[in-house]
Amino acid sequence: MTRWLTIFSLTVPSSWIAVLIAMAAAYSIVRVRADKAAAGLFADAAFWFILVWKGSYILFHFGVFIRSPFSVLYYNGGTAGATLGLLSALFFLYRKKAADQDWLLTAAVSVQAVYQTAMVLLNRTGWLPGTVTIAGFLILLTAVLIKNESSAGWTLQLAVLFPVVHLFIAAMQPEGVGGFPVIATAAFSVYFILQNVLLSKAERGAHE
């Protein structure tokens, strides 16, 4: 269950805090593992995700927004808005020709690992699902940090393993497998794998 936390005079859901912590952690990891340019692209993609996710509240709840404009500070577009935000971020990365870069997989796993860990720590989570969540994602993140840049084969295998591990963990969580985090992982993995496969075919075609 998501708790509401008070920071100074603002009361926000713990999920927002977890998202910001995850974005900051992933940015730092990409900056160290890749370079400043990659970290900048990740930051821009994260900006588009948050902008569309929050801004979609106006689209889906226009009447409420007109009556109370400041409600946009406290609410968002829900799962539909988050999905639009994810698609916007992926489209941005595609336009920047970064959709198949190894650091992108590292960033995605980092976001999920830190977000899921933060949600366990910030909310009242049972010991079993909490332990499985933290252990599972930290093991996956460690594997990605160690193996992701070793070969293209490992990168694709990790991209396949990512949603499999997430589905297993989500099955033990109260929210189950139908929440946005699982949708985001599945969508990203399909997107990332397709981009890599298409790039490989294009490269083979160029050498024939």
PDB file of C-alpha atoms in Angstrom:
ATOM      1  CA  MET A   1       0.000   0.000   0.000  1.00  0.00           C
ATOM      2  CA  THR A   2       1.380   3.400  -1.020  1.00  0.00           C
ATOM      3  CA  ARG A   3       1.854   5.773   1.900  1.00  0.00           C
ATOM      4  CA  TRP A   4       1.505   9.542   1.754  1.00  0.00           C
ATOM      5  CA  LEU A   5       4.487  11.403   3.170  1.00  0.00           C
ATOM      6  CA  THR A   6       4.815  15.038   4.230  1.00  0.00           C
ATOM      7  CA  ILE A   7       7.892  16.911   3.018  1.00  0.00           C
ATOM      8  CA  PHE A   8       7.963  20.409   4.484  1.00  0.00           C
ATOM      9  CA  SER A   9       4.377  21.571   3.793  1.00  0.00           C
ATOM     10  CA  LEU A  10       3.740  19.304   0.794  1.00  0.00           C
ATOM     11  CA  THR A  11       2.095  15.901   1.137  1.00  0.00           C
ATOM     12  CA  VAL A  12       2.985  13.485  -1.665  1.00  0.00           C
ATOM     13  CA  PRO A  13       2.645   9.737  -2.281  1.00  0.00           C
ATOM     14  CA  SER A  14       5.724   7.655  -1.572  1.00  0.00           C
ATOM     15  CA  SER A  15       5.704   6.489  -5.207  1.00  0.00           C
ATOM     16  CA  TRP A  16       6.656  10.008  -6.357  1.00  0.00           C
ATOM     17  CA  ILE A  17       9.605  10.060  -3.996  1.00  0.00           C
ATOM     18  CA  ALA A  18      10.634   6.589  -5.158  1.00  0.00           C
ATOM     19  CA  VAL A  19      10.484   7.716  -8.808  1.00  0.00           C
ATOM     20  CA  LEU A  20      12.719  10.730  -8.143  1.00  0.00           C
ATOM     21  CA  ILE A  21      15.223   8.655  -6.161  1.00  0.00           C
ATOM     22  CA  ALA A  22      15.275   6.034  -8.937  1.00  0.00           C
ATOM     23  CA  MET A  23      15.785   8.632 -11.670  1.00  0.00           C
ATOM     24  CA  ALA A  24      18.642  10.285  -9.764  1.00  0.00           C
ATOM     25  CA  ALA A  25      20.325   6.945  -9.036  1.00  0.00           C
ATOM     26  CA  ALA A  26      20.007   5.765 -12.651  1.00  0.00           C
ATOM     27  CA  TYR A  27      21.415   9.072 -13.911  1.00  0.00           C
ATOM     28  CA  SER A  28      24.449   8.680 -11.632  1.00  0.00           C
ATOM     29  CA  ILE A  29      24.998   5.075 -12.717  1.00  0.00           C
ATOM     30  CA  VAL A  30      24.782   5.960 -16.419  1.00  0.00           C
ATOM     31  CA  ARG A  31      27.121   8.921 -15.894  1.00  0.00           C
ATOM     32  CA  VAL A  32      29.718   6.615 -14.306  1.00  0.00           C
ATOM     33  CA  ARG A  33      29.227   3.569 -16.551  1.00  0.00           C
ATOM     34  CA  ALA A  34      28.817   5.406 -19.868  1.00  0.00           C
ATOM     35  CA  ASP A  35      29.526   9.119 -20.230  1.00  0.00           C
ATOM     36  CA  LYS A  36      28.124  12.611 -19.772  1.00  0.00           C
ATOM     37  CA  ALA A  37      26.324  12.556 -23.120  1.00  0.00           C
ATOM     38  CA  ALA A  38      24.477   9.314 -22.314  1.00  0.00           C
ATOM     39  CA  ALA A  39      23.522  10.630 -18.882  1.00  0.00           C
ATOM     40  CA  GLY A  40      22.213  13.790 -20.532  1.00  0.00           C
ATOM     41  CA  LEU A  41      20.038  11.783 -22.901  1.00  0.00           C
ATOM     42  CA  PHE A  42      18.691   9.756 -19.985  1.00  0.00           C
ATOM     43  CA  ALA A  43      17.899  12.952 -18.059  1.00  0.00           C
ATOM     44  CA  ASP A  44      16.045  14.387 -21.070  1.00  0.00           C
ATOM     45  CA  ALA A  45      14.067  11.155 -21.509  1.00  0.00           C
ATOM     46  CA  ALA A  46      13.218  11.156 -17.786  1.00  0.00           C
ATOM     47  CA  PHE A  47      12.045  14.766 -18.118  1.00  0.00           C
ATOM     48  CA  TRP A  48       9.690  13.835 -20.960  1.00  0.00           C
ATOM     49  CA  PHE A  49       8.339  10.907 -18.963  1.00  0.00           C
ATOM     50  CA  ILE A  50       7.575  13.046 -15.910  1.00  0.00           C
ATOM     51  CA  LEU A  51       6.179  15.940 -17.982  1.00  0.00           C
ATOM     52  CA  VAL A  52       3.742  13.723 -19.918  1.00  0.00           C
ATOM     53  CA  TRP A  53       2.881  11.589 -16.865  1.00  0.00           C
ATOM     54  CA  LYS A  54       1.987  14.646 -14.781  1.00  0.00           C
ATOM     55  CA  GLY A  55       0.576  16.684 -17.653  1.00  0.00           C
ATOM     56  CA  SER A  56      -1.723  13.872 -18.795  1.00  0.00           C
ATOM     57  CA  TYR A  57      -3.775  14.562 -15.672  1.00  0.00           C
ATOM     58  CA  ILE A  58      -5.074  17.650 -17.475  1.00  0.00           C
ATOM     59  CA  LEU A  59      -6.069  15.520 -20.470  1.00  0.00           C
ATOM     60  CA  PHE A  60      -7.843  12.820 -18.456  1.00  0.00           C
ATOM     61  CA  HIS A  61      -9.357  15.097 -15.780  1.00  0.00           C
ATOM     62  CA  PHE A  62      -9.841  18.366 -17.624  1.00  0.00           C
ATOM     63  CA  GLY A  63     -13.020  19.345 -15.783  1.00  0.00           C
ATOM     64  CA  VAL A  64     -11.414  18.890 -12.369  1.00  0.00           C
ATOM     65  CA  PHE A  65      -8.316  20.786 -13.534  1.00  0.00           C
ATOM     66  CA  ILE A  66     -10.407  23.750 -14.701  1.00  0.00           C
ATOM     67  CA  ARG A  67     -12.154  23.936 -11.335  1.00  0.00           C
ATOM     68  CA  SER A  68      -8.933  23.432  -9.380  1.00  0.00           C
ATOM     69  CA  PRO A  69      -5.774  24.137 -11.439  1.00  0.00           C
ATOM     70  CA  PHE A  70      -3.433  23.398  -8.533  1.00  0.00           C
ATOM     71  CA  SER A  71      -4.717  19.820  -8.420  1.00  0.00           C
ATOM     72  CA  VAL A  72      -2.134  19.029 -11.123  1.00  0.00           C
ATOM     73  CA  LEU A  73       0.544  19.394  -8.427  1.00  0.00           C
ATOM     74  CA  TYR A  74      -0.940  16.527  -6.409  1.00  0.00           C
ATOM     75  CA  TYR A  75      -2.250  14.151  -9.063  1.00  0.00           C
ATOM     76  CA  ASN A  76      -1.164  12.581 -12.345  1.00  0.00           C
ATOM     77  CA  GLY A  77      -2.614  10.677 -15.274  1.00  0.00           C
ATOM     78  CA  GLY A  78      -2.440   7.304 -13.533  1.00  0.00           C
ATOM     79  CA  THR A  79      -1.422   4.181 -15.416  1.00  0.00           C
ATOM     80  CA  ALA A  80      -2.602   5.579 -18.753  1.00  0.00           C
ATOM     81  CA  GLY A  81      -0.614   8.768 -18.210  1.00  0.00           C
ATOM     82  CA  ALA A  82       2.489   6.852 -17.129  1.00  0.00           C
ATOM     83  CA  THR A  83       2.215   4.677 -20.245  1.00  0.00           C
ATOM     84  CA  LEU A  84       2.012   7.773 -22.429  1.00  0.00           C
ATOM     85  CA  GLY A  85       5.017   9.172 -20.576  1.00  0.00           C
ATOM     86  CA  LEU A  86       6.992   5.979 -21.197  1.00  0.00           C
ATOM     87  CA  LEU A  87       6.124   5.988 -24.889  1.00  0.00           C
ATOM     88  CA  SER A  88       7.160   9.643 -25.114  1.00  0.00           C
ATOM     89  CA  ALA A  89      10.513   8.883 -23.480  1.00  0.00           C
ATOM     90  CA  LEU A  90      11.144   5.892 -25.782  1.00  0.00           C
ATOM     91  CA  PHE A  91      10.214   7.933 -28.841  1.00  0.00           C
ATOM     92  CA  PHE A  92      12.623  10.662 -27.730  1.00  0.00           C
ATOM     93  CA  LEU A  93      15.430   8.093 -27.401  1.00  0.00           C
ATOM     94  CA  TYR A  94      14.543   6.680 -30.817  1.00  0.00           C
ATOM     95  CA  ARG A  95      14.769  10.134 -32.396  1.00  0.00           C
ATOM     96  CA  LYS A  96      18.159  10.626 -30.730  1.00  0.00           C
ATOM     97  CA  LYS A  97      19.348   7.252 -32.113  1.00  0.00           C
ATOM     98  CA  ALA A  98      19.978   5.938 -28.598  1.00  0.00           C
ATOM     99  CA  ALA A  99      17.312   3.222 -28.545  1.00  0.00           C
ATOM    100  CA  ASP A 100      19.774   0.349 -28.917  1.00  0.00           C
ATOM    101  CA  GLN A 101      22.612   1.559 -26.697  1.00  0.00           C
ATOM    102  CA  ASP A 102      23.843  -0.764 -23.938  1.00  0.00           C
ATOM    103  CA  TRP A 103      23.624   1.993 -21.322  1.00  0.00           C
ATOM    104  CA  LEU A 104      19.866   2.189 -21.899  1.00  0.00           C
ATOM    105  CA  LEU A 105      19.359  -1.321 -20.507  1.00  0.00           C
ATOM    106  CA  THR A 106      21.542  -0.414 -17.528  1.00  0.00           C
ATOM    107  CA  ALA A 107      19.423   2.695 -16.955  1.00  0.00           C
ATOM    108  CA  ALA A 108      16.118   0.801 -17.176  1.00  0.00           C
ATOM    109  CA  VAL A 109      17.177  -1.916 -14.736  1.00  0.00           C
ATOM    110  CA  SER A 110      18.647   0.721 -12.405  1.00  0.00           C
ATOM    111  CA  VAL A 111      15.379   2.660 -12.375  1.00  0.00           C
ATOM    112  CA  GLN A 112      13.321  -0.430 -11.561  1.00  0.00           C
ATOM    113  CA  ALA A 113      15.774  -1.794  -8.983  1.00  0.00           C
ATOM    114  CA  VAL A 114      16.049   1.479  -7.067  1.00  0.00           C
ATOM    115  CA  TYR A 115      12.331   2.298  -7.426  1.00  0.00           C
ATOM    116  CA  GLN A 116      11.241  -1.123  -6.172  1.00  0.00           C
ATOM    117  CA  THR A 117      13.724  -1.013  -3.290  1.00  0.00           C
ATOM    118  CA  ALA A 118      12.601   2.488  -2.313  1.00  0.00           C
ATOM    119  CA  MET A 119       8.932   1.448  -2.405  1.00  0.00           C
ATOM    120  CA  VAL A 120       9.655  -1.456  -0.062  1.00  0.00           C
ATOM    121  CA  LEU A 121      11.516   0.804   2.366  1.00  0.00           C
ATOM    122  CA  LEU A 122       8.990   3.660   2.223  1.00  0.00           C
ATOM    123  CA  ASN A 123       5.847   1.554   2.539  1.00  0.00           C
ATOM    124  CA  ARG A 124       4.449  -1.159   4.780  1.00  0.00           C
ATOM    125  CA  THR A 125       5.498  -4.223   2.812  1.00  0.00           C
ATOM    126  CA  GLY A 126       5.406  -7.761   4.171  1.00  0.00           C
ATOM    127  CA  TRP A 127       8.788  -9.268   4.940  1.00  0.00           C
ATOM    128  CA  LEU A 128       8.561 -11.984   2.268  1.00  0.00           C
ATOM    129  CA  PRO A 129       7.567  -9.855  -0.752  1.00  0.00           C
ATOM    130  CA  GLY A 130       9.849  -7.082   0.480  1.00  0.00           C
ATOM    131  CA  THR A 131      12.849  -9.380   0.792  1.00  0.00           C
ATOM    132  CA  VAL A 132      12.198 -11.053  -2.569  1.00  0.00           C
ATOM    133  CA  THR A 133      11.769  -7.659  -4.256  1.00  0.00           C
ATOM    134  CA  ILE A 134      14.986  -6.142  -2.937  1.00  0.00           C
ATOM    135  CA  ALA A 135      17.089  -9.292  -3.387  1.00  0.00           C
ATOM    136  CA  GLY A 136      15.738 -10.074  -6.863  1.00  0.00           C
ATOM    137  CA  PHE A 137      16.239  -6.619  -8.310  1.00  0.00           C
ATOM    138  CA  LEU A 138      19.638  -6.062  -6.721  1.00  0.00           C
ATOM    139  CA  ILE A 139      20.876  -9.394  -8.109  1.00  0.00           C
ATOM    140  CA  LEU A 140      19.546  -8.444 -11.557  1.00  0.00           C
ATOM    141  CA  LEU A 141      21.143  -4.990 -11.346  1.00  0.00           C
ATOM    142  CA  THR A 142      24.471  -6.537 -10.317  1.00  0.00           C
ATOM    143  CA  ALA A 143      24.323  -8.935 -13.280  1.00  0.00           C
ATOM    144  CA  VAL A 144      23.607  -6.063 -15.666  1.00  0.00           C
ATOM    145  CA  LEU A 145      26.443  -3.933 -14.296  1.00  0.00           C
ATOM    146  CA  ILE A 146      28.877  -6.837 -14.623  1.00  0.00           C
ATOM    147  CA  LYS A 147      27.780  -8.410 -17.909  1.00  0.00           C
ATOM    148  CA  ASN A 148      25.895  -5.827 -19.954  1.00  0.00           C
ATOM    149  CA  GLU A 149      28.905  -4.392 -21.776  1.00  0.00           C
ATOM    150  CA  SER A 150      30.742  -7.697 -22.245  1.00  0.00           C
ATOM    151  CA  SER A 151      29.014  -8.703 -25.520  1.00  0.00           C
ATOM    152  CA  ALA A 152      25.899  -8.101 -27.605  1.00  0.00           C
ATOM    153  CA  GLY A 153      24.726 -11.625 -26.797  1.00  0.00           C
ATOM    154  CA  TRP A 154      24.780 -10.930 -23.073  1.00  0.00           C
ATOM    155  CA  THR A 155      22.932  -7.655 -23.590  1.00  0.00           C
ATOM    156  CA  LEU A 156      20.017  -9.352 -25.347  1.00  0.00           C
ATOM    157  CA  GLN A 157      19.933 -12.195 -22.811  1.00  0.00           C
ATOM    158  CA  LEU A 158      19.733  -9.686 -19.972  1.00  0.00           C
ATOM    159  CA  ALA A 159      17.002  -7.794 -21.823  1.00  0.00           C
ATOM    160  CA  VAL A 160      14.984 -11.033 -21.952  1.00  0.00           C
ATOM    161  CA  LEU A 161      15.782 -11.887 -18.322  1.00  0.00           C
ATOM    162  CA  PHE A 162      14.658  -8.444 -17.119  1.00  0.00           C
ATOM    163  CA  PRO A 163      10.868  -8.956 -17.589  1.00  0.00           C
ATOM    164  CA  VAL A 164      11.059 -12.608 -16.531  1.00  0.00           C
ATOM    165  CA  VAL A 165      12.594 -11.676 -13.170  1.00  0.00           C
ATOM    166  CA  HIS A 166      10.190  -8.766 -12.771  1.00  0.00           C
ATOM    167  CA  LEU A 167       7.144 -10.960 -13.422  1.00  0.00           C
ATOM    168  CA  PHE A 168       8.343 -13.491 -10.844  1.00  0.00           C
ATOM    169  CA  ILE A 169       8.833 -10.760  -8.233  1.00  0.00           C
ATOM    170  CA  ALA A 170       5.558  -8.998  -9.090  1.00  0.00           C
ATOM    171  CA  ALA A 171       3.632 -12.251  -8.591  1.00  0.00           C
ATOM    172  CA  MET A 172       4.638 -12.074  -4.913  1.00  0.00           C
ATOM    173  CA  GLN A 173       3.761  -8.392  -4.483  1.00  0.00           C
ATOM    174  CA  PRO A 174       0.343  -7.114  -3.327  1.00  0.00           C
ATOM    175  CA  GLU A 175      -0.159  -5.189  -6.584  1.00  0.00           C
ATOM    176  CA  GLY A 176       0.451  -8.299  -8.654  1.00  0.00           C
ATOM    177  CA  VAL A 177       1.543  -8.415 -12.286  1.00  0.00           C
ATOM    178  CA  GLY A 178      -0.945  -5.855 -13.578  1.00  0.00           C
ATOM    179  CA  GLY A 179       0.713  -2.667 -12.316  1.00  0.00           C
ATOM    180  CA  PHE A 180       2.506  -0.061 -14.400  1.00  0.00           C
ATOM    181  CA  PRO A 181       6.042  -1.120 -13.328  1.00  0.00           C
ATOM    182  CA  VAL A 182       5.522  -4.526 -14.980  1.00  0.00           C
ATOM    183  CA  ILE A 183       3.995  -2.892 -18.058  1.00  0.00           C
ATOM    184  CA  ALA A 184       6.982  -0.539 -18.259  1.00  0.00           C
ATOM    185  CA  THR A 185       9.511  -3.373 -17.985  1.00  0.00           C
ATOM    186  CA  ALA A 186       7.751  -5.489 -20.629  1.00  0.00           C
ATOM    187  CA  ALA A 187       7.334  -2.551 -23.027  1.00  0.00           C
ATOM    188  CA  PHE A 188      10.945  -1.461 -22.623  1.00  0.00           C
ATOM    189  CA  SER A 189      12.330  -4.967 -23.121  1.00  0.00           C
ATOM    190  CA  VAL A 190      10.327  -5.552 -26.310  1.00  0.00           C
ATOM    191  CA  TYR A 191      11.355  -2.120 -27.593  1.00  0.00           C
ATOM    192  CA  PHE A 192      15.038  -2.595 -26.731  1.00  0.00           C
ATOM    193  CA  ILE A 193      15.252  -6.105 -28.201  1.00  0.00           C
ATOM    194  CA  LEU A 194      13.494  -5.062 -31.422  1.00  0.00           C
ATOM    195  CA  GLN A 195      15.820  -2.093 -31.864  1.00  0.00           C
ATOM    196  CA  ASN A 196      18.887  -4.311 -31.400  1.00  0.00           C
ATOM    197  CA  VAL A 197      17.565  -6.974 -33.780  1.00  0.00           C
ATOM    198  CA  LEU A 198      16.740  -4.369 -36.449  1.00  0.00           C
ATOM    199  CA  LEU A 199      20.164  -2.782 -36.050  1.00  0.00           C
ATOM    200  CA  SER A 200      21.880  -6.178 -36.408  1.00  0.00           C
ATOM    201  CA  LYS A 201      19.923  -6.909 -39.592  1.00  0.00           C
ATOM    202  CA  ALA A 202      20.787  -3.481 -40.993  1.00  0.00           C
ATOM    203  CA  GLU A 203      24.474  -4.017 -40.261  1.00  0.00           C
ATOM    204  CA  ARG A 204      24.462  -7.481 -41.874  1.00  0.00           C
ATOM    205  CA  GLY A 205      22.705  -6.062 -44.909  1.00  0.00           C
ATOM    206  CA  ALA A 206      25.288  -3.308 -45.219  1.00  0.00           C
ATOM    207  CA  HIS A 207      28.118  -5.860 -45.290  1.00  0.00           C
ATOM    208  CA  GLU A 208      26.555  -8.152 -47.907  1.00  0.00           C
TER     209      GLU A 208
END
